[in-house]
């Protein structure tokens, strides 16, 4: 098997605050292979954004205690000096964000902002960088890119701004693109366009892609693998088929139960997960999900479940016996969906 | 852009007209006594009152009077442009006096503004980049001191220390650069500049700090970092650009406000500026002089606002189209 592009080992990101230690990311390990698409799903506060901001080196060590390893192309990014990390950030790993309305600087022309990203990593003239920026805008499907590059962000619609962000992120042909909730702030029709664009560009640029989202429905058809996060931990990992058709974690069942589906006749109301995500300062003992889990039993309250592979690719952190999981999913979750 | 400027200019014209209208109401219509007597000085002889009445057209209907008043201001009167009238107290045209006074205030205000920008803004930036550090705490302590120390206290204290006790700086009074040379002028301005600048510097430090801290938390700063820019460039090009635009606004308004006279500073340091002149005129009952200072102060604020708005349109592209 090929070398993984990115391998995260036992990553912890803890923020000391006046109220106590916030365990935003609490020991996660995963791999991304070159060219693959990984979906990262979880509620707000599950640690999905923080873990990838840490990969990008955008979490300051002045604010957070960071432990573990982030091996990217054989180098541990957490040990790199800031100046070397800067050369990777934006060039070999790049990132787009949730809200394209606020992610571009309001005072600078869109083309100049993209050109600035290029010039941060390549020694070329402003003119050349700007021409490349125009070319990138064309490749992400922005009409009249020469004109658009000279406009300011407020003259762009939300979808166009996200395209511009994608153009910026791909302008240095990175090996890994991290998309943090890229469509959350956009209209539903635009969401689909943006995801299709990311799909197409992934092939064109041959980059691995991480799509972070709170909506399982979004990543369904765009991801090879999906990892589900809860309270700073990965609770389930598998192929898209595993997660959709044979999920093993009650939290994933809950996420599936709260997707609206228009393609099939609905057999019942949406079933939201009861309760709220836990405090990351006082994480419940045992399985962090147990207070909200209808299937929890004594062991769940005391022992933290490990993320154990069931077969080669599918793993879940849950104490329920496998037969029970299969039975409950078939009887209660799949039947209602 | 051009449309924006034209629209702003039209608004300024309306505002200036409104200012003159209110001023006219206050000085000519509202007092229950005869305006001709009021403007005729402390010993209004009947001849003098008649002269005033004729010069201001006070025998005509009120609207015509007002029109004449506006015409005198904007088109000039027999003493030149702009028409600042004649003081019956001192029996002299006001324009040359006010012009001279205004120059003093202008030098005080501009020098002080340069000083408070040079002190306040860098302190604010450094504080914002290391919030809660020792430097930040000291700087904000200084800011609290600066904001809360009144000029009428600080001025005499500095005079006592640096002039009377140490003898490092000369005393009060204005020594013009043309008559006494730049050295004397500068030495005499140091204390007035510093005293006036202190409160502003403190305020600007706090404002710059607050703005920059807020901007550094914006999504576009995260984008700038994600591009792989150096932290220096992130702060200088992306952070400062956005956080200093409100400072430009404040600077315009503060300067505009000061051009109407920095009353207390001018009085403490015995600088013959506009604010000082207004006080003198109140005591001597020189009504037309007070009217002039009022109008100049109001015009200065309005014009400063206009300049700020135009500069702002260059700084923030979003403004140009709204």
XYZ file of C-alpha atoms in Angstrom:
659
model
C 0.000 0.000 0.000
C 1.136 3.532 -0.734
C 2.351 5.949 1.902
C -0.407 8.056 3.453
C -0.305 11.720 2.494
C -1.281 12.787 5.980
C -1.161 10.744 9.118
C -2.420 12.145 12.385
C -1.404 10.253 15.512
C -3.055 10.757 18.859
C -3.591 14.492 18.309
C -4.746 16.472 21.322
C -5.621 20.162 21.304
C -6.541 21.554 24.695
C -7.341 25.180 25.418
C -6.704 26.440 28.947
C -9.452 28.909 29.870
C -10.566 30.616 33.052
C -13.337 28.037 33.407
C -11.063 25.046 32.956
C -9.322 23.036 30.269
C -11.322 22.778 27.059
C -10.548 19.426 25.444
C -11.447 20.456 21.900
C -9.586 17.563 20.303
C -8.855 14.651 22.595
C -6.639 12.041 21.037
C -7.549 11.414 17.409
C -5.680 9.310 14.855
C -6.430 8.946 11.160
C -4.851 8.807 7.722
C -5.533 10.379 4.375
C -4.200 8.722 1.222
C -3.085 10.808 -1.767
C -6.040 11.829 -3.899
C -8.721 10.542 -1.535
C -11.654 12.494 -0.197
C -12.347 12.310 3.506
C -15.579 13.559 5.012
C -15.423 14.729 8.623
C -18.845 14.914 10.220
C -19.931 16.142 13.616
C -21.923 18.737 15.513
C -20.579 22.170 16.425
C -17.939 21.732 19.081
C -17.036 18.190 18.123
C -13.489 19.287 17.333
C -13.650 18.833 13.590
C -12.562 22.352 12.654
C -10.006 22.675 15.423
C -8.253 19.460 14.435
C -7.736 20.636 10.860
C -6.849 24.185 11.857
C -4.133 22.493 13.900
C -2.971 20.569 10.843
C -2.704 23.921 9.055
C -0.728 25.379 11.943
C -3.401 28.011 12.503
C -3.931 27.247 16.175
C -1.451 29.275 18.163
C 0.551 27.534 20.837
C 0.026 30.632 22.910
C -3.635 29.689 23.170
C -3.547 25.915 23.091
C -1.666 22.894 24.321
C -1.025 20.709 21.294
C 0.192 17.119 21.557
C 0.603 14.235 19.142
C 1.979 13.983 15.636
C 0.813 15.361 12.317
C 2.892 13.591 9.673
C 2.523 15.187 6.263
C 4.631 13.716 3.465
C 6.975 12.253 6.042
C 7.438 15.426 8.125
C 5.908 16.067 11.525
C 4.271 19.459 11.010
C 3.961 20.052 14.738
C 7.756 20.054 15.033
C 8.439 22.357 12.087
C 9.735 25.852 12.772
C 7.090 28.515 11.945
C 8.881 29.753 8.834
C 9.001 26.254 7.297
C 5.379 25.647 8.252
C 4.495 28.869 6.474
C 5.904 27.475 3.230
C 3.636 24.442 3.511
C 0.569 26.405 4.518
C -1.248 27.690 1.468
C 1.130 25.922 -0.914
C 1.016 22.201 -0.143
C -1.932 22.224 2.251
C -4.575 24.859 1.723
C -7.893 25.573 3.307
C -11.224 27.172 2.515
C -13.655 28.298 5.155
C -17.260 28.305 6.110
C -18.305 31.852 5.425
C -17.103 33.210 2.085
C -18.788 36.537 2.897
C -16.203 37.290 5.575
C -13.242 35.204 4.441
C -11.998 37.635 1.813
C -10.531 40.976 2.794
C -13.133 43.650 1.995
C -10.550 46.288 1.007
C -8.575 44.419 -1.646
C -9.453 43.275 -5.162
C -10.205 39.591 -5.476
C -7.504 39.051 -8.082
C -4.916 40.789 -5.933
C -5.800 38.608 -2.958
C -5.248 35.476 -5.010
C -2.071 36.880 -6.526
C -0.826 37.637 -3.021
C -1.224 33.972 -2.092
C 0.787 32.940 -5.147
C 3.512 35.461 -4.463
C 3.808 34.300 -0.859
C 5.298 31.088 -2.236
C 6.691 31.832 -5.683
C 9.130 34.492 -6.771
C 7.214 35.945 -9.694
C 6.146 39.455 -10.639
C 2.852 40.979 -9.585
C 1.695 40.944 -13.180
C 2.427 37.237 -13.651
C 0.756 36.385 -10.353
C -2.292 38.410 -11.314
C -2.502 36.634 -14.682
C -2.332 33.303 -12.871
C -5.074 34.489 -10.535
C -7.271 35.334 -13.521
C -6.572 31.906 -14.942
C -7.541 30.259 -11.646
C -10.782 32.237 -11.516
C -11.551 30.932 -15.004
C -10.869 27.366 -13.930
C -13.290 27.576 -11.001
C -15.999 28.676 -13.396
C -16.178 32.410 -12.831
C -17.362 34.121 -16.009
C -15.363 37.101 -17.345
C -12.462 36.399 -14.982
C -10.352 39.354 -16.242
C -13.085 41.739 -15.149
C -13.972 39.863 -11.984
C -10.382 39.776 -10.776
C -10.436 43.572 -10.647
C -13.557 43.679 -8.500
C -13.875 43.748 -4.747
C -15.388 40.909 -2.700
C -18.600 42.834 -2.017
C -19.305 42.776 -5.754
C -19.339 38.960 -5.681
C -22.258 36.758 -4.644
C -21.742 34.186 -1.886
C -21.247 31.316 -4.305
C -18.834 33.356 -6.426
C -16.817 34.288 -3.367
C -16.515 30.652 -2.378
C -15.350 29.900 -5.923
C -12.772 32.655 -5.540
C -11.661 31.133 -2.235
C -11.301 27.778 -3.945
C -9.320 29.407 -6.743
C -7.017 30.915 -4.138
C -6.656 27.628 -2.283
C -5.788 25.682 -5.442
C -3.586 28.334 -7.036
C -0.408 26.646 -5.808
C -1.563 23.172 -6.717
C -1.634 21.802 -3.161
C -1.548 18.119 -2.264
C -4.255 18.537 0.332
C -7.278 20.832 0.317
C -9.199 21.234 3.553
C -12.726 22.549 3.079
C -14.189 23.614 6.413
C -17.975 23.623 6.002
C -17.574 25.011 2.481
C -21.285 25.126 1.733
C -22.926 25.818 5.087
C -23.382 29.513 4.410
C -24.635 29.056 0.845
C -28.000 28.487 -0.831
C -28.926 24.876 -1.411
C -28.568 25.084 -5.203
C -25.196 26.757 -4.880
C -24.108 24.117 -2.346
C -24.400 21.392 -4.950
C -22.464 23.448 -7.507
C -19.628 24.092 -5.086
C -19.364 20.426 -4.080
C -19.388 19.342 -7.728
C -16.695 21.910 -8.429
C -14.552 20.573 -5.584
C -15.041 17.061 -6.998
C -14.018 18.072 -10.471
C -11.013 20.098 -9.321
C -9.833 17.292 -7.072
C -9.378 15.148 -10.156
C -7.935 17.989 -12.191
C -5.396 18.959 -9.539
C -4.966 15.459 -8.187
C -5.272 16.661 -4.601
C -6.612 14.911 -1.530
C -9.625 16.669 -0.076
C -11.064 16.906 3.415
C -14.663 18.084 3.616
C -15.666 19.125 7.107
C -19.414 19.370 7.642
C -22.140 18.928 10.203
C -24.437 17.523 7.535
C -24.009 13.853 6.636
C -26.218 14.449 3.606
C -23.657 16.830 2.120
C -20.740 14.432 2.052
C -22.665 11.327 0.981
C -21.755 11.228 -2.672
C -18.515 13.194 -2.513
C -16.392 11.222 -0.076
C -14.440 7.971 -0.161
C -14.182 7.755 3.608
C -16.104 9.401 6.375
C -15.116 9.947 9.971
C -17.690 10.924 12.538
C -16.510 13.067 15.441
C -18.093 13.610 18.822
C -16.716 15.587 21.785
C -13.176 15.747 20.428
C -12.936 12.084 19.460
C -13.506 10.029 16.352
C -16.448 7.739 17.137
C -16.815 6.024 13.784
C -14.718 5.687 10.659
C -15.539 3.867 7.446
C -16.215 4.086 3.758
C -19.169 6.156 2.693
C -21.141 2.911 2.188
C -20.286 1.712 5.708
C -21.471 4.919 7.260
C -24.661 5.161 5.229
C -25.781 1.569 4.992
C -24.260 -0.171 8.005
C -23.253 2.389 10.628
C -22.192 0.981 13.967
C -22.395 3.948 16.286
C -25.623 5.206 17.868
C -24.463 8.778 17.267
C -24.155 8.115 13.545
C -27.637 6.607 13.616
C -28.810 9.822 15.182
C -27.153 11.888 12.465
C -28.739 9.733 9.760
C -32.120 10.064 11.442
C -31.897 13.832 11.291
C -31.295 14.130 7.539
C -34.215 15.286 5.451
C -34.700 13.045 2.484
C -36.699 14.095 -0.506
C -35.818 11.139 -2.703
C -37.760 8.582 -0.711
C -41.150 8.703 0.833
C -40.624 9.622 4.437
C -41.857 7.076 6.929
C -41.911 9.364 9.892
C -40.868 12.653 11.366
C -37.261 13.802 11.510
C -35.674 12.313 14.587
C -33.269 14.807 16.118
C -30.705 13.575 18.619
C -31.997 14.369 22.089
C -29.973 16.644 24.324
C -27.041 18.920 23.611
C -23.389 18.243 22.822
C -21.445 17.866 26.057
C -19.281 20.519 27.654
C -15.700 20.008 26.556
C -14.494 21.006 29.997
C -16.556 18.435 31.891
C -16.708 15.640 29.368
C -18.997 12.851 30.612
C -17.053 9.865 31.978
C -16.990 6.685 29.946
C -18.425 7.163 26.479
C -18.993 10.895 26.033
C -22.198 10.144 24.120
C -23.806 7.977 26.807
C -26.068 10.675 28.343
C -27.761 11.081 24.968
C -27.616 7.456 23.868
C -30.847 5.453 24.138
C -28.874 2.184 24.096
C -26.344 3.014 26.817
C -25.726 0.459 29.517
C -23.579 0.338 32.657
C -20.249 -0.155 30.935
C -20.778 2.964 28.785
C -20.859 5.136 31.913
C -17.451 4.113 33.186
C -15.263 2.829 30.371
C -14.166 4.927 27.400
C -14.809 2.867 24.254
C -11.892 2.514 21.854
C -12.135 3.011 18.128
C -11.864 -0.633 17.088
C -11.906 -1.859 13.519
C -14.633 -4.371 12.796
C -13.231 -5.353 9.449
C -10.457 -3.859 7.369
C -11.953 -0.431 6.920
C -14.823 0.102 9.311
C -14.316 1.089 12.951
C -16.593 2.345 15.704
C -16.033 3.390 19.313
C -19.001 1.773 21.017
C -19.443 -0.932 23.648
C -22.545 -2.456 22.088
C -21.942 -5.969 20.737
C -21.777 -6.093 16.964
C -24.912 -8.272 16.623
C -26.907 -5.770 18.666
C -25.678 -2.916 16.515
C -26.695 -4.683 13.334
C -30.074 -5.631 14.783
C -30.879 -2.167 16.229
C -29.829 -0.419 13.027
C -31.908 -2.732 10.856
C -34.969 -2.620 13.095
C -35.037 0.922 14.353
C -32.993 3.198 12.143
C -33.043 1.821 8.621
C -36.725 0.957 8.904
C -37.689 4.516 9.679
C -35.431 6.275 7.226
C -17.021 57.661 -7.016
C -17.700 61.043 -8.628
C -21.400 60.706 -7.885
C -20.592 59.946 -4.287
C -18.432 63.054 -3.941
C -21.002 65.267 -5.629
C -23.724 63.960 -3.350
C -21.564 64.571 -0.303
C -20.815 68.113 -1.493
C -24.511 68.862 -1.885
C -25.104 67.675 1.644
C -22.311 69.873 2.924
C -23.899 72.881 1.227
C -27.193 72.119 2.937
C -25.463 71.624 6.294
C -23.546 74.894 6.021
C -26.729 76.738 5.180
C -28.443 75.182 8.157
C -25.569 76.246 10.390
C -25.822 79.846 9.273
C -29.582 79.725 9.777
C -29.291 78.477 13.351
C -26.526 80.938 14.102
C -28.633 83.766 12.738
C -31.608 82.678 14.831
C -29.522 82.529 17.968
C -27.730 85.831 17.503
C -30.321 88.014 15.808
C -33.838 86.686 16.281
C -33.952 84.922 19.633
C -32.594 87.660 21.952
C -35.562 89.702 23.159
C -33.537 92.911 22.939
C -32.839 94.902 19.799
C -30.002 93.194 17.861
C -28.715 96.542 16.687
C -28.172 97.572 20.307
C -26.572 94.195 21.131
C -24.052 94.475 18.327
C -23.238 98.093 18.975
C -20.856 97.327 21.811
C -20.791 98.344 25.454
C -21.719 102.027 25.054
C -24.304 102.069 22.301
C -24.908 105.652 21.320
C -27.993 106.266 19.165
C -25.754 107.091 16.199
C -23.873 103.858 16.605
C -27.079 101.836 16.842
C -28.333 103.491 13.685
C -25.059 102.685 11.917
C -25.289 99.032 12.977
C -28.911 98.831 11.892
C -28.004 100.161 8.483
C -24.953 97.956 8.007
C -26.774 94.706 8.920
C -29.934 95.738 7.113
C -31.868 95.327 10.339
C -34.577 97.674 9.133
C -35.569 95.118 6.476
C -37.791 92.008 6.939
C -36.175 89.063 8.760
C -35.790 86.809 5.705
C -34.034 89.542 3.755
C -31.804 90.159 6.768
C -30.906 86.500 6.808
C -30.239 86.451 3.072
C -27.934 89.433 3.459
C -26.195 87.687 6.358
C -25.583 84.553 4.290
C -24.453 86.640 1.348
C -21.930 88.478 3.513
C -20.468 85.227 4.830
C -20.150 83.365 1.554
C -19.503 86.200 -0.890
C -17.591 88.508 1.400
C -18.276 91.993 2.704
C -16.511 95.332 2.514
C -13.647 93.872 4.598
C -12.908 91.009 2.212
C -13.732 87.323 1.859
C -15.079 85.532 3.778
C -17.255 88.219 5.290
C -16.509 88.171 8.998
C -17.977 91.545 9.791
C -16.965 94.454 11.957
C -16.575 94.739 15.689
C -18.159 97.847 17.134
C -16.354 97.147 20.388
C -12.905 97.618 18.977
C -14.051 99.555 15.906
C -12.101 97.266 13.621
C -12.700 94.715 10.922
C -12.689 91.186 12.363
C -11.169 89.288 9.445
C -7.476 90.091 10.051
C -7.809 89.439 13.794
C -9.571 86.135 13.318
C -7.194 85.071 10.579
C -4.228 85.606 12.869
C -5.931 83.788 15.734
C -6.920 80.932 13.485
C -3.303 80.430 12.389
C -2.243 80.029 16.015
C -4.975 77.464 16.669
C -4.108 75.682 13.423
C -0.457 75.312 14.458
C -1.456 74.083 17.868
C -3.954 71.566 16.485
C -1.806 70.177 13.657
C 1.333 69.799 15.759
C -0.630 68.162 18.500
C -2.342 65.788 16.050
C 1.006 64.670 14.630
C 2.225 64.064 18.170
C -0.787 62.079 19.334
C -0.766 59.954 16.171
C 2.945 59.194 16.566
C 2.433 58.211 20.184
C -1.076 56.776 20.305
C -1.242 54.589 17.218
C 2.036 52.651 17.716
C 1.199 52.067 21.379
C -2.202 50.756 20.355
C -0.704 48.436 17.738
C 1.894 46.978 20.085
C -0.715 46.500 22.797
C -3.076 44.739 20.419
C -0.403 42.328 19.215
C 0.380 41.234 22.766
C -2.864 41.658 24.670
C -2.549 41.212 28.432
C 1.242 41.419 28.255
C 3.113 43.691 30.624
C 3.552 46.256 27.854
C -0.174 46.167 27.173
C -1.029 46.688 30.822
C 1.412 49.572 31.182
C 0.178 51.157 27.982
C -3.448 50.904 28.997
C -2.542 52.295 32.413
C -0.988 55.245 30.614
C -4.117 55.552 28.505
C -6.313 55.686 31.576
C -4.067 58.370 33.059
C -4.067 60.307 29.791
C -7.795 60.208 29.279
C -8.571 61.242 32.824
C -6.008 64.018 33.355
C -7.568 67.404 32.624
C -5.557 69.946 30.634
C -6.098 72.669 33.238
C -4.312 70.457 35.766
C -1.582 68.958 33.604
C -0.714 72.284 31.927
C 0.198 74.193 35.095
C 1.997 71.143 36.521
C 4.211 70.861 33.426
C 4.818 74.585 33.432
C 5.845 74.432 37.076
C 8.212 71.502 36.539
C 9.806 72.195 33.155
C 9.784 75.942 33.151
C 9.821 77.192 36.723
C 11.808 74.402 38.414
C 14.002 72.799 35.759
C 14.124 75.643 33.282
C 14.331 73.216 30.373
C 11.519 74.825 28.429
C 10.428 78.428 27.980
C 7.174 79.657 29.456
C 3.841 80.564 27.999
C 2.913 82.659 25.008
C 2.998 82.313 21.271
C 6.189 83.118 19.383
C 5.544 83.002 15.666
C 7.929 81.146 13.446
C 8.304 84.078 11.059
C 9.189 86.602 13.736
C 11.225 84.518 16.168
C 12.564 81.647 14.069
C 11.736 77.945 14.176
C 13.746 77.180 17.331
C 11.953 79.589 19.630
C 8.619 78.745 18.056
C 9.187 75.043 18.514
C 10.374 75.293 22.112
C 7.324 77.310 23.034
C 4.973 74.867 21.326
C 6.327 71.670 22.905
C 4.316 71.915 26.095
C 1.009 73.035 24.549
C 1.297 70.291 21.944
C 2.068 67.644 24.539
C -0.654 68.688 26.942
C -3.300 68.837 24.244
C -2.055 65.606 22.659
C -2.008 63.520 25.820
C -5.717 62.858 26.132
C -6.001 62.243 22.385
C -2.960 59.969 22.319
C -4.470 57.930 25.136
C -7.791 57.723 23.364
C -6.187 56.808 20.033
C -4.083 54.125 21.683
C -7.175 52.529 23.143
C -9.103 52.849 19.906
C -6.278 51.427 17.779
C -5.816 48.562 20.201
C -9.512 47.752 20.276
C -9.896 47.921 16.503
C -6.825 45.854 15.774
C -7.729 43.156 18.289
C -11.165 42.938 16.737
C -9.831 42.837 13.182
C -7.216 40.207 14.036
C -10.092 37.930 14.969
C -11.797 38.359 11.590
C -12.167 35.523 9.129
C -10.127 37.314 6.477
C -7.151 37.429 8.810
C -7.410 33.670 9.157
C -7.524 33.480 5.352
C -4.417 35.652 5.123
C -2.604 33.315 7.489
C -3.917 30.267 5.641
C -2.373 31.634 2.438
C 1.001 31.294 4.090
C 1.776 35.002 4.433
C 4.337 36.041 7.013
C 2.795 37.195 10.283
C 4.294 40.613 9.653
C 2.470 40.949 6.381
C -0.741 39.612 7.905
C -0.630 42.373 10.517
C 0.694 45.186 8.358
C -1.261 44.659 5.196
C -4.432 42.924 6.307
C -4.847 43.882 9.956
C -3.738 47.504 10.040
C -5.416 48.457 6.801
C -8.793 47.478 8.172
C -8.272 48.695 11.714
C -6.865 52.140 10.923
C -9.751 53.336 8.771
C -11.871 54.256 11.814
C -8.844 56.118 13.148
C -8.891 58.292 10.025
C -12.499 59.138 10.745
C -11.759 60.114 14.307
C -8.744 62.160 13.302
C -10.837 64.225 10.906
C -13.513 64.899 13.488
C -11.044 65.691 16.269
C -9.032 68.051 14.088
C -12.216 69.709 12.888
C -13.325 70.157 16.477
C -9.994 71.625 17.540
C -9.893 74.197 14.743
C -12.759 75.983 16.441
C -10.290 76.634 19.248
C -8.628 74.530 21.920
C -10.002 76.777 24.590
C -8.393 75.424 27.747
C -4.954 74.717 26.295
C -4.846 78.148 24.687
C -5.828 79.775 27.955
C -3.358 77.813 30.089
C -0.440 78.568 27.779
C -1.605 82.047 26.879
C -1.739 81.293 23.167
C -3.761 83.852 21.268
C -5.840 81.355 19.363
C -9.483 81.192 18.419
C -10.704 79.538 21.610
C -8.904 82.116 23.662
C -10.394 84.823 21.475
C -13.901 83.470 22.015
C -13.425 83.715 25.772
C -12.068 87.255 25.549
C -14.955 88.244 23.319
C -17.505 86.853 25.724
C -16.046 88.907 28.539
C -15.890 92.069 26.457
C -19.349 91.460 25.014
C -18.054 91.487 21.440
C -21.037 89.759 19.892
C -19.906 89.655 16.281
C -16.584 88.073 17.239
C -18.424 85.335 19.124
C -20.655 84.812 16.114
C -17.613 84.447 13.863
C -15.916 81.885 16.104
C -19.168 79.938 16.337
C -19.509 79.791 12.573
C -15.862 78.918 12.000
C -16.029 76.094 14.546
C -19.166 74.667 12.964
C -17.786 74.999 9.429
C -14.526 73.339 10.472
C -16.364 70.302 11.806
C -18.533 70.080 8.689
C -15.632 70.381 6.277
C -13.543 67.918 8.280
C -16.435 65.491 7.987
C -16.510 65.989 4.234
C -12.789 65.352 3.891
C -13.035 62.255 6.080
C -15.888 60.882 3.992
C -13.966 61.368 0.767
C -10.807 59.786 2.173
C -12.912 56.950 3.531
C -14.279 56.223 0.091
C -10.717 55.741 -1.123
C -9.871 53.513 1.822
C -12.977 51.331 1.847
C -14.245 50.255 -1.570
C -17.624 49.323 -0.132
C -18.418 52.957 0.633
C -18.100 54.123 -2.961
C -21.187 52.384 -4.133
C -23.603 53.042 -1.342
